Coordinates of C-alpha atoms and ligand atoms in Angstrom, one line a residue:
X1209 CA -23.0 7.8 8.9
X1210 CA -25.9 5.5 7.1
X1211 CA -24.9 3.6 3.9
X1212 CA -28.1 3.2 1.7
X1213 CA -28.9 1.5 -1.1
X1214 CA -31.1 2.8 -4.1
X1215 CA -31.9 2.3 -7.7
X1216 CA -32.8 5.8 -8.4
X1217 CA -31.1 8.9 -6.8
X1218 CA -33.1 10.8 -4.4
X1219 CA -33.8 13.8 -6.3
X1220 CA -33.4 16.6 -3.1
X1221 CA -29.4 15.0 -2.7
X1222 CA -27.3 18.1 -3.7
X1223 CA -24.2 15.7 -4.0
X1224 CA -23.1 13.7 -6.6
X1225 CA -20.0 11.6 -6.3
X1226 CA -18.9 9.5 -8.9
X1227 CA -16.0 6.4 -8.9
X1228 CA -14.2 6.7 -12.0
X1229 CA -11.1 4.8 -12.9
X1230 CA -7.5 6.4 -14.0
X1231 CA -7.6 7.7 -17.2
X1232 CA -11.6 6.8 -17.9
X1233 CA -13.6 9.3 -19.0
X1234 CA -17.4 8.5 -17.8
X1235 CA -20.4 8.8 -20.1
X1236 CA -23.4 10.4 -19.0
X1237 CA -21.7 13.7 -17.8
X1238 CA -22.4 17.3 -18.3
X1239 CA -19.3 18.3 -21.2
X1240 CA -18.6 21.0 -19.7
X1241 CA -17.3 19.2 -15.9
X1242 CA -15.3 16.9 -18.0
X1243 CA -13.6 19.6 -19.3
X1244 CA -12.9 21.3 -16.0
X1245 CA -12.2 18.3 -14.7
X1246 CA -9.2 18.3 -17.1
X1247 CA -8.3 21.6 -17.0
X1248 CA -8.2 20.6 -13.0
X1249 CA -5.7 18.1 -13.7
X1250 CA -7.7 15.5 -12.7
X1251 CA -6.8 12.2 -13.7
X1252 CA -8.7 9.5 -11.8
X1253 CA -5.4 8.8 -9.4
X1254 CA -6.6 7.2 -6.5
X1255 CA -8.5 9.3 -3.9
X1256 CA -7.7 12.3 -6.1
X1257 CA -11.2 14.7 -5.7
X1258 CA -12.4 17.1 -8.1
X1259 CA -15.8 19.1 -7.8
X1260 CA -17.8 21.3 -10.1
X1261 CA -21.0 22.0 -10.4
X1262 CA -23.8 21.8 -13.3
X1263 CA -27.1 22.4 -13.3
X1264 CA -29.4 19.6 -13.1
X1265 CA -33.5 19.5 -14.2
X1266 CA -33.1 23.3 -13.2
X1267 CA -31.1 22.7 -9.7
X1268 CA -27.8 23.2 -8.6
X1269 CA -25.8 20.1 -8.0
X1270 CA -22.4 19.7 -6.7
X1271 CA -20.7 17.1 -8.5
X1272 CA -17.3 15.4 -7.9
X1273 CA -15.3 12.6 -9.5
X1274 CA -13.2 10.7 -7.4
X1275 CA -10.3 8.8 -8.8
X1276 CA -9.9 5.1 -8.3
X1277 CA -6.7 4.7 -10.0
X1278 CA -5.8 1.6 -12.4
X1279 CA -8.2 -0.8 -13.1
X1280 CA -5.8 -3.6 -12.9
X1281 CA -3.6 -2.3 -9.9
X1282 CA -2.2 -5.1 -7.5
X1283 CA -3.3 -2.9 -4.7
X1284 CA -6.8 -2.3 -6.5
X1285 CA -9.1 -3.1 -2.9
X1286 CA -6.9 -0.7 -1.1
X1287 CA -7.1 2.2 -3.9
X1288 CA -10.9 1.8 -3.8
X1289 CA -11.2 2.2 -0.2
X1290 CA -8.6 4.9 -0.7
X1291 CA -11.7 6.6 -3.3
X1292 CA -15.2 6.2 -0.5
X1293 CA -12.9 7.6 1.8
X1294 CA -11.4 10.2 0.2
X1295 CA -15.5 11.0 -1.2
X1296 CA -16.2 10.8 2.9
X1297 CA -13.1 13.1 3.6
X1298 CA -14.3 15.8 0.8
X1299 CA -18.2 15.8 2.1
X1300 CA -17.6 14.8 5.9
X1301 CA -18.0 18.4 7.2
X1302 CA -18.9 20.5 4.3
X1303 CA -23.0 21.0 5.2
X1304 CA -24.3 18.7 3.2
X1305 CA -25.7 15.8 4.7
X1306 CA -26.4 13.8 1.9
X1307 CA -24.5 12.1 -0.6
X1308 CA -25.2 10.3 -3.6
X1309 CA -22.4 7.6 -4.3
X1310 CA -22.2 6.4 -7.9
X1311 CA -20.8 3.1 -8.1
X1312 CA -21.8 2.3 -11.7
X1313 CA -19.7 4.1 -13.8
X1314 CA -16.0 2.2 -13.1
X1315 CA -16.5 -1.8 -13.9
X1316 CA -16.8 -2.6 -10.4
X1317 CA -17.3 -5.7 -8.7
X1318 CA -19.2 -6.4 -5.8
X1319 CA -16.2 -7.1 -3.9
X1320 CA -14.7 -4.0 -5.1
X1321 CA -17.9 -2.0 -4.9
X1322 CA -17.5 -3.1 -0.8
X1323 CA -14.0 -1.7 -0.8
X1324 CA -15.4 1.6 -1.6
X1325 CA -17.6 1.8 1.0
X1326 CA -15.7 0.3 3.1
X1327 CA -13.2 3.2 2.7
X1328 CA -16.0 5.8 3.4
X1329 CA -17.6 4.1 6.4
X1330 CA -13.9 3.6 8.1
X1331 CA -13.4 7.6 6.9
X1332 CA -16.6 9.1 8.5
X1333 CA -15.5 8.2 12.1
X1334 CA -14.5 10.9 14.3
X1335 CA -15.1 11.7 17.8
X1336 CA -16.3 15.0 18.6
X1337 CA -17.9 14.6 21.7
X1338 CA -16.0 16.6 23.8
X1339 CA -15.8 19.5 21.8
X1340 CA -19.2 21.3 22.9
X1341 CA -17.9 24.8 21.5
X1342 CA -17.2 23.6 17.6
X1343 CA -18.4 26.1 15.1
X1344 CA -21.2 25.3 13.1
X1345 CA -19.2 24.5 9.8
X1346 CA -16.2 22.5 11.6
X1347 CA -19.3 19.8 12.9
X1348 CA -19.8 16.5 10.9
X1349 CA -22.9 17.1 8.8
X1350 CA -23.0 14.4 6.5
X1351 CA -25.1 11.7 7.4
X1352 CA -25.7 9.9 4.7
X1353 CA -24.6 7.7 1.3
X1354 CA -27.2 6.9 -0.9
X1355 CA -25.3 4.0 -3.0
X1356 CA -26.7 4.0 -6.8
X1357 CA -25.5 2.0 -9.4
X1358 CA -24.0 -0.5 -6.9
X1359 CA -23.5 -3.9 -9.1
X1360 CA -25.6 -7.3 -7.9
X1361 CA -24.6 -8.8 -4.5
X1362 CA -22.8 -5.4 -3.3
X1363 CA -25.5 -5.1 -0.5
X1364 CA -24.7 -8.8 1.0
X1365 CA -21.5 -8.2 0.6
X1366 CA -21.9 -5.0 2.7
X1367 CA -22.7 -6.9 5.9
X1368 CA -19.0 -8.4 6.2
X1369 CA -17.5 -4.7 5.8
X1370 CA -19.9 -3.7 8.0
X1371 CA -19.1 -5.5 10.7
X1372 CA -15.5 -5.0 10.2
X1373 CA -16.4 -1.4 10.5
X1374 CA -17.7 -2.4 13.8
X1375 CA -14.3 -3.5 14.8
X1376 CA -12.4 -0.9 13.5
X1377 CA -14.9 1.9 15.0
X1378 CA -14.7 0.0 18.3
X1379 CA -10.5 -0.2 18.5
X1380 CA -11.0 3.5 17.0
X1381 CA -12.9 5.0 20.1
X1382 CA -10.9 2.9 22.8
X1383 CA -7.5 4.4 21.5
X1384 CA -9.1 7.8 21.6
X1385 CA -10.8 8.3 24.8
X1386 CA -8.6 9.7 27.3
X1387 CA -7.4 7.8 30.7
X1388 CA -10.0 9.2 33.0
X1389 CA -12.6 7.5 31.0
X1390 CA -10.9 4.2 29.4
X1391 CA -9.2 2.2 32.5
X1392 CA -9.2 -1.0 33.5
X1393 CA -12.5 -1.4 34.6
X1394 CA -14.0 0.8 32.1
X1395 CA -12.5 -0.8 29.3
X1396 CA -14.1 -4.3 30.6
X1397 CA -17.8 -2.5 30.9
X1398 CA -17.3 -0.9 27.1
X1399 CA -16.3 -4.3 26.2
X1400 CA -19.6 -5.8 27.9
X1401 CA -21.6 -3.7 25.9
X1402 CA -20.1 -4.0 22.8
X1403 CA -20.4 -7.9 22.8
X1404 CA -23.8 -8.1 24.8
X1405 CA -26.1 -10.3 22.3
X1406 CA -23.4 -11.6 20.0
X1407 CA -22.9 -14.6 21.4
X1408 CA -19.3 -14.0 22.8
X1409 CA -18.6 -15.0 26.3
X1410 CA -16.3 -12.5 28.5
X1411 CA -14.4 -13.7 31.4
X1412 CA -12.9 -10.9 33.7
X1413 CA -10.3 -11.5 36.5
X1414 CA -9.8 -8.9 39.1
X1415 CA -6.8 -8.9 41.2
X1416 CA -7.7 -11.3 43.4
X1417 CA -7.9 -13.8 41.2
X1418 CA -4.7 -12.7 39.5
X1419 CA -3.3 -12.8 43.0
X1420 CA -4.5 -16.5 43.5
X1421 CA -2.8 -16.7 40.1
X1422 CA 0.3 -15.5 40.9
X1423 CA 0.6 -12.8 38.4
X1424 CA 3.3 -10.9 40.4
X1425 CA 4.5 -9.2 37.0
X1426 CA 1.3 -7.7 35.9
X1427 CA 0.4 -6.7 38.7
X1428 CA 3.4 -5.4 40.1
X1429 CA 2.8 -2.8 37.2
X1430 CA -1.1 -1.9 38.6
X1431 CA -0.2 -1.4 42.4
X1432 CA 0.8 2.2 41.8
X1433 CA -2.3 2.9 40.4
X1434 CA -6.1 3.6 42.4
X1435 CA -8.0 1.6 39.2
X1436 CA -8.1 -2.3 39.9
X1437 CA -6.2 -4.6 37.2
X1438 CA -8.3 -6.8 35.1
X1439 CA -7.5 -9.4 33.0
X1440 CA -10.1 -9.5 30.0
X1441 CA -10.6 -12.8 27.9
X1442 CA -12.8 -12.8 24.8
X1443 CA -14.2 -16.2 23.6
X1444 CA -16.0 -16.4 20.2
X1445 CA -16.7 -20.1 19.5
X1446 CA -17.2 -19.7 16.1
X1447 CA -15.3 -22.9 14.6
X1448 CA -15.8 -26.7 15.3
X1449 CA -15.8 -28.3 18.8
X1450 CA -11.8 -29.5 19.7
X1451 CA -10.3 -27.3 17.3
X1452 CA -7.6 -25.3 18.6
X1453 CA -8.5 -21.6 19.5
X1454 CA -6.8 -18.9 17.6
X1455 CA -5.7 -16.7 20.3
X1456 CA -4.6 -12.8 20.2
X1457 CA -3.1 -11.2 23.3
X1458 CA -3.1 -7.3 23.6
X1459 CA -1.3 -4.7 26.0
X1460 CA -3.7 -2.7 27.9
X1461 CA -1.8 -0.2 29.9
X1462 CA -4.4 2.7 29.9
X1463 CA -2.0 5.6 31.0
X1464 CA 1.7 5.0 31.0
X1465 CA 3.4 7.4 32.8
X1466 CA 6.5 5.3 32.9
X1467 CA 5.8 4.8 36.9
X1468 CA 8.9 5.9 39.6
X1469 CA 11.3 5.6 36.1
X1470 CA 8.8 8.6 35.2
X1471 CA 8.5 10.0 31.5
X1472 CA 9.4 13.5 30.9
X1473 CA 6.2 15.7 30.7
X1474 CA 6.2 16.7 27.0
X1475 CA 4.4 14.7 25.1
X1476 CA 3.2 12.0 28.2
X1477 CA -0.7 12.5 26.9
X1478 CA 0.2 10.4 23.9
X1479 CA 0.2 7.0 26.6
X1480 CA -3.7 7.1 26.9
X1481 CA -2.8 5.2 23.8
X1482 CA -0.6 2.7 25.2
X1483 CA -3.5 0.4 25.2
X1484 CA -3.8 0.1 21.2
X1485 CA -2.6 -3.5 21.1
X1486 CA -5.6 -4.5 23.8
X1487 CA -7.8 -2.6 21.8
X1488 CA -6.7 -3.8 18.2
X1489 CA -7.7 -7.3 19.8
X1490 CA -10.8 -6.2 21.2
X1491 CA -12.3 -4.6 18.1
X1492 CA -10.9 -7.9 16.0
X1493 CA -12.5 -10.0 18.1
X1494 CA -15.5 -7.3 17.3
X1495 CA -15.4 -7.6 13.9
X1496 CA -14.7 -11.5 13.9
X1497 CA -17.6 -12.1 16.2
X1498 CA -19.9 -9.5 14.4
X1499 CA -19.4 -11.8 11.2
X1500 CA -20.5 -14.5 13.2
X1501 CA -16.3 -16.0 12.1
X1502 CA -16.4 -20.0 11.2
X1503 CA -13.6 -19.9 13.9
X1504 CA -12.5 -20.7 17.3
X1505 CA -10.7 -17.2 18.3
X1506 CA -10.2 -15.7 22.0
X1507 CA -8.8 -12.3 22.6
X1508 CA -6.9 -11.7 25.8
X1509 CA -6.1 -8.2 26.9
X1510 CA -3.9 -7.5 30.0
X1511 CA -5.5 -4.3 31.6
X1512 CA -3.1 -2.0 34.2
X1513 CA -2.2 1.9 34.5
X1514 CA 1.3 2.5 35.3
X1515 CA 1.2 5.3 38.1
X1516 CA 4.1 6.5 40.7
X1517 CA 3.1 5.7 43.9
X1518 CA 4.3 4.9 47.4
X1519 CA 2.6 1.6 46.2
X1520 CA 4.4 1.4 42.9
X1521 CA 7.8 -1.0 42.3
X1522 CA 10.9 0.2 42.2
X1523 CA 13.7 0.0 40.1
X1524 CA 15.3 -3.4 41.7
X1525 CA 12.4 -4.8 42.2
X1526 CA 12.2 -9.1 41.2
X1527 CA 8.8 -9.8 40.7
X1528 CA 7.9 -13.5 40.2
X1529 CA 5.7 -13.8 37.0
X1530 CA 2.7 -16.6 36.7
X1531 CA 5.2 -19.0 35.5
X1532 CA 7.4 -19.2 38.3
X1533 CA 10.1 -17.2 36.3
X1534 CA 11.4 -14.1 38.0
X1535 CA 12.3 -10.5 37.0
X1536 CA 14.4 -8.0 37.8
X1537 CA 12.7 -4.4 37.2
X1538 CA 15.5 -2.4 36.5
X1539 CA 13.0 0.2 34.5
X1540 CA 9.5 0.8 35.6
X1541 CA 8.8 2.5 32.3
X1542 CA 9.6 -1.1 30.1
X1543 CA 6.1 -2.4 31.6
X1544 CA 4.3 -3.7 28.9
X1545 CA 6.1 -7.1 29.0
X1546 CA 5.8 -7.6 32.4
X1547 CA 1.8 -6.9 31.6
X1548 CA 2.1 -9.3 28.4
X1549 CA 4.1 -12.2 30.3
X1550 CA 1.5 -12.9 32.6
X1551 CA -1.3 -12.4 29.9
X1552 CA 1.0 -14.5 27.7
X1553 CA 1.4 -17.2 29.9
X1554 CA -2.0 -17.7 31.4
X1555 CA -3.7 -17.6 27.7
X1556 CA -1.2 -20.4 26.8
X1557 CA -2.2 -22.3 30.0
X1558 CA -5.8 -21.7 29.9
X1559 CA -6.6 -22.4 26.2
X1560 CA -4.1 -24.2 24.5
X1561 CA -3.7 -22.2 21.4
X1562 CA -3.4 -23.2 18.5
X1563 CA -1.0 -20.1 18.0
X1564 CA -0.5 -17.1 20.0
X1565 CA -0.3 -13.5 18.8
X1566 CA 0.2 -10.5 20.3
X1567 CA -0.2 -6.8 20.1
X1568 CA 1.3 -4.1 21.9
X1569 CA 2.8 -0.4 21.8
X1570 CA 5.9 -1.8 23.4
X1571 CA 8.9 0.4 22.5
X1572 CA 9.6 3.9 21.0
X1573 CA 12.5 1.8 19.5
X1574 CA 10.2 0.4 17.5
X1575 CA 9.2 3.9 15.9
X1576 CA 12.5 4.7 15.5
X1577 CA 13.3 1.4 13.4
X1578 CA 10.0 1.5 11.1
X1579 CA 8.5 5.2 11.9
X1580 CA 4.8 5.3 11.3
X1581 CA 4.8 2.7 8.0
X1582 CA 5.2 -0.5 9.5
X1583 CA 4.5 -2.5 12.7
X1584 CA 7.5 -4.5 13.7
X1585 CA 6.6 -8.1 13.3
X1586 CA 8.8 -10.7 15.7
X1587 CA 8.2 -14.5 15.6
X1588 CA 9.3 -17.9 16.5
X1589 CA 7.4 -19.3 13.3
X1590 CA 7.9 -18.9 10.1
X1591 CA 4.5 -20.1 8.6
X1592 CA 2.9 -18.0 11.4
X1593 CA 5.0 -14.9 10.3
X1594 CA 4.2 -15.1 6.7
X1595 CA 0.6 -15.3 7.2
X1596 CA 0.5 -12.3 9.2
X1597 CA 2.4 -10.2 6.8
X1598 CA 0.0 -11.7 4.3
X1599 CA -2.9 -10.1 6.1
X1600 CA -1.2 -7.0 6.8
X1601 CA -0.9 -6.2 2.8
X1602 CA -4.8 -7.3 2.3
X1603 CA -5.5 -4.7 5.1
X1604 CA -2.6 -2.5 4.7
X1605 CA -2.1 -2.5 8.4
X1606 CA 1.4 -3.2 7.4
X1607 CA 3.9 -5.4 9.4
X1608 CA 7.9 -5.8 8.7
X1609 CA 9.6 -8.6 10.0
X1610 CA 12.1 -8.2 12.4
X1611 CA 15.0 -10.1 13.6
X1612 CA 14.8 -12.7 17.2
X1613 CA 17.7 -15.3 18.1
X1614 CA 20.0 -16.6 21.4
X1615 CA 22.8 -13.7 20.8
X1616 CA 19.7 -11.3 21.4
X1617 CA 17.9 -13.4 24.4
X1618 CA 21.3 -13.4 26.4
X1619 CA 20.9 -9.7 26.5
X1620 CA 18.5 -9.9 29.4
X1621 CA 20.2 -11.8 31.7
X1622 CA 20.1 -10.8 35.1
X1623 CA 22.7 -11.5 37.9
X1624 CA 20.2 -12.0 40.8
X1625 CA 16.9 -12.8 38.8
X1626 CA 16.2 -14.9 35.7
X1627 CA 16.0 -11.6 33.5
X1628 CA 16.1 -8.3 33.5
X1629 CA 13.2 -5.9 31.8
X1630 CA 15.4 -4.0 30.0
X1631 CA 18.4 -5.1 27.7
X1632 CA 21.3 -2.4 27.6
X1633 CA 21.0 0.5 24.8
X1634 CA 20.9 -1.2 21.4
X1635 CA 18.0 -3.4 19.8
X1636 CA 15.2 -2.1 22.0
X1637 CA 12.3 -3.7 20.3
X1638 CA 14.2 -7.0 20.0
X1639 CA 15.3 -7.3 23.4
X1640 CA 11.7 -6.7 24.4
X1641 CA 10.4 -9.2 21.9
X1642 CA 12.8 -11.6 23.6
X1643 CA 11.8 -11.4 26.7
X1644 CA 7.9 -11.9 26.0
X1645 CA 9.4 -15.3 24.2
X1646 CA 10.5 -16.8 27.3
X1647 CA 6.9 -17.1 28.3
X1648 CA 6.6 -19.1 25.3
X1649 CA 5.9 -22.5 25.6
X1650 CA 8.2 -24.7 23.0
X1651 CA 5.8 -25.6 20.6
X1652 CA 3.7 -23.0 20.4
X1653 CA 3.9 -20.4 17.5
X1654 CA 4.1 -17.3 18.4
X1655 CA 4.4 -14.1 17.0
X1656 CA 4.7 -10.5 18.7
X1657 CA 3.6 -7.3 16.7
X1658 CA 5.2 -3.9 18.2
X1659 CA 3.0 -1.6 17.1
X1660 CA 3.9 1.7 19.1
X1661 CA 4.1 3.6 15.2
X1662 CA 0.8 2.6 14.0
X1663 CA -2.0 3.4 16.5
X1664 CA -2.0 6.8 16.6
X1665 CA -1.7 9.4 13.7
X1666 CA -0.8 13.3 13.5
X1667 CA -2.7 13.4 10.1
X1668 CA -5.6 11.7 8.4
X1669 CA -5.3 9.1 6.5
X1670 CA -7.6 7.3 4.0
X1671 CA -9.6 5.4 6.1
X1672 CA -8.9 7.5 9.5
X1673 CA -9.2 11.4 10.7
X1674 CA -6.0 12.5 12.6
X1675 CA -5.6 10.5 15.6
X1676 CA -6.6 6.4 16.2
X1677 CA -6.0 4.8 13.0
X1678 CA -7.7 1.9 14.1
X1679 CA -4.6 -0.2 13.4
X1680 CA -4.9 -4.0 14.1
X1681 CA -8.7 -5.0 14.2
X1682 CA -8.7 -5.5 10.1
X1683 CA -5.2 -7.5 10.1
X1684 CA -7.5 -9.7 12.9
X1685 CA -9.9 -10.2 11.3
X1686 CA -8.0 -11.0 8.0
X1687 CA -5.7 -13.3 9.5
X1688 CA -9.0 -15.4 10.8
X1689 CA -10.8 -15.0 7.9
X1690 CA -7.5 -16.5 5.6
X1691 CA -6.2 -18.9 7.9
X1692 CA -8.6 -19.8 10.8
X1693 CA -11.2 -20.6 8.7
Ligands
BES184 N1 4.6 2.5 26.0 C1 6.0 2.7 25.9 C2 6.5 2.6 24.4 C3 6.0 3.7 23.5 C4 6.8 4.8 23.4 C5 4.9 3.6 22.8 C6 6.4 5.9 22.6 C7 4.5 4.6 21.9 C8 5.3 5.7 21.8 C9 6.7 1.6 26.7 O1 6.0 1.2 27.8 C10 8.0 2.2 27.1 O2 7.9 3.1 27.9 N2 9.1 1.6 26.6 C11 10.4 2.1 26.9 C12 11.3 0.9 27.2 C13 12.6 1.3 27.8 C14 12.4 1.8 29.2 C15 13.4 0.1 27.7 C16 10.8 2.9 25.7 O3 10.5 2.6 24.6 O4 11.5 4.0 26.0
MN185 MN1 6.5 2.4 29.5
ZN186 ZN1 4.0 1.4 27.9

């Protein structure tokens, strides 16, 4: 879908949208849809939709009013992308490919004017590709947003939500593609066409070199599996020569069948998703590079699928990790920290951050703590911490911040290893977060987001169909944009 802008609306457009605020009533409207639209009930409550129809220089138009709630609401940014997408949502596959998008009529600012369009580009992304036998009025029709009354500076403002739409696209169509299309490899070659020209540099390690390594952990998890490991490392060198990278670290496990510690079948198609933390980094490091970020940032994703093999590990298994420290696999299924620790440790080692975060789908505890609402948020730094839950409100890719400490870390012990990968039945997510933290080197701030609620969605939401929510790119990109530089 095409954003335009234009003074005049084209005069063939059958749609008319209009932004109007809670409780407003906007001039320059036929009486007669003001007074359906409160007989409708409509009161300008954010992303609240109401359509009629008038007749306009002897054509029919449709025309809808789509609430943006208070003017001076705290959350005002989100409420407005909350309205363009909720105009997106109403027109997205109604037959008409055109809309006209009125953004003159609610005191907007540019900035706010970009929130609402922000909210409609993020909304018209779906991926229909594979259904070849979708009925004519199920398909995505509309095409395009013809922006009118936009106030001065909207359109150069555009170009930053643009390219965080990019990002959030990008993480959006990684999380969605099934297993047999996004693995290891794969994943590197979308990523080598996504960044090709921008002035990003992409270093790939196969196995061999993560053998030469000594990556025993991640790749323990990837020898029951025919698709090679990689290990993929973004560099944008956006920010001043010497200053400490920013870096992001995401779990890529591309299919997670829980390995010899199978899963039970229902429901085992939801982990073609179990790489949303590598691809939250991947289209942050999108959207940050797109912007062209005054920032040094790197985005390291470790890439594996988790198979049962006669290859695979077993439960018992001690696997030494890139930093010498050993494991005990008492669970093949709790393999996204044995894929972080050595993705952990070698970004530490490689580009001396100036903090680490990282992203990953790590624990259905974590769902059952926070359901869908929240990300659970782990760190070793408080500053670090607050600035991510800072950037989390902004984007509303919301994090909650969760407990870590010694009585926790002892949990993992192991009697013939240095840990264990599992902790016993309580504290899932913590003991997991524990365990990536002894790859931590003192020092460094860290912080671990466990984001196994927030990547995929049953229903739409205001800036995502059913499905990827694109969780994590925007909170990326926010947190550089705030603190990095
Ligand atoms: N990828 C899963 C976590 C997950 C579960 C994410 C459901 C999203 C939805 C992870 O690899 C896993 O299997 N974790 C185990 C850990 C356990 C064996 C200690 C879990 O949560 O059950
Ligand atoms: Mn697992
Ligand atoms: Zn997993």
């Amino acid at each position: 879908m095409q954003i335009l802008f234009t003074d005049t609306s084209p005069a063939q457009t059958r749609v008319r949208a209009t932004i109007v605020n809670q409780g407003d009533t906007p001039e320059g409207l036929d009486p007669v849809l003001i007074e359906g639209a409160e007989a409708s009930r409509f009161k300008g409550n954010a992303g609240q939709v109401f359509e009629g129809f008038a007749s306009v220089d002897g054509a029919t138009k449709r025309i809808a009013l789509v609430g943006a709630g208070e003017k001076g609401a705290d959350d005002r940014r989100l409420k407005l992308e909350r309205a363009g997408g909720a105009a997106v949502a109403k027109y997205l596959r109604s037959g008409e490919g055109e809309l006209v998008l009125d953004l003159g009529k609610a005191g907007l600012s540019a900035e706010d004017a970009g929130a609402v369009l922000l909210g409609a580009k993020l909304r018209s992304w779906a991926h229909d590709e594979y259904r070849t036998k979708l009925s004519a009025d199920k398909k995505i029709s509309l095409k395009t947003v013809h922006v009118v009354g936009a106030p001065e500076g909207t359109e150069s403002d555009w170009e930053r939500n643009a390219a965080i739409a990019r990002g959030v696209e990008f993480t959006k169509k990684l999380v969605t593609e099934p297993a047999n299309i996004v693995y290891p490899e794969s994943f590197v070659a979308l990523c080598q066409e996504a960044f090709a020209g921008t002035g990003a540099e992409l270093v790939v390690l196969g196995e061999a070199e993560m053998t030469e390594l000594g990556m025993g952990a991640l790749l323990g998890v990837g020898q029951g599996s025919r698709r090679e490991s990689q290990l993929l490392a973004i560099r944008w060198n956006g920010g001043k020569e010497g200053d400490k990278p920013s870096v992001f670290v995401g779990k890529g496990v591309t299919f997670d069948t829980g390995g010899i510690s199978i899963k039970p079948a229902p429901g085992m198609e939801d982990m073609k998703w179990d790489m949303g933390g590598a691809g939250a980094v991947a289209g942050g490091m999108l959207a940050v590079v797109s912007r062209k970020a005054k920032a040094n940032v790197i985005g390291v994703m470790g890439l594996v699928e988790n198979m049962p093999d006669g290859n695979a590990i077993r439960p018992g298994d001690v696997l030494t990790t890139m930093s010498g420290q050993t494991v005990e696999v008492l669970n093949t299924d709790a393999e996204g920290r044995l894929v972080l620790c050595d993705a952990l440790h070698w970004a530490q080692e490689t580009f001396d951050p100036a903090q680490v975060v990282d992203f990953a789908t790590l624990t259905g505890a974590m769902i059952v703590a926070l359901g869908n609402e929240h990300g659970g948020l782990f760190a070793n730094d408080d500053a670090l911490a607050d600035k991510l839950l800072a950037a989390g409100k902004t984007t509303d890719d919301k994090l909650w911040r969760m407990p870590i400490g010694p009585a926790y870390d002892k949990l993992i012990n192991s009697p013939i290893a240095d840990m264990k990968n599992i902790g016993g039945r309580w504290a899932g997510s913590i003991t997991a977060a524990q365990f990536l933290h002894r790859f931590i080197k003192k020092g460094t701030p860290w912080a671990h987001c466990d984001i196994a609620g927030m990547v995929w969605s049953d229903k739409p939401g205001a800036t995502h169909e059913k499905g990827a929510t694109g969780y994590g790119a925007r909170l990326i990109d926010q947190f550089v944009a705030d603190y990095a530089e």
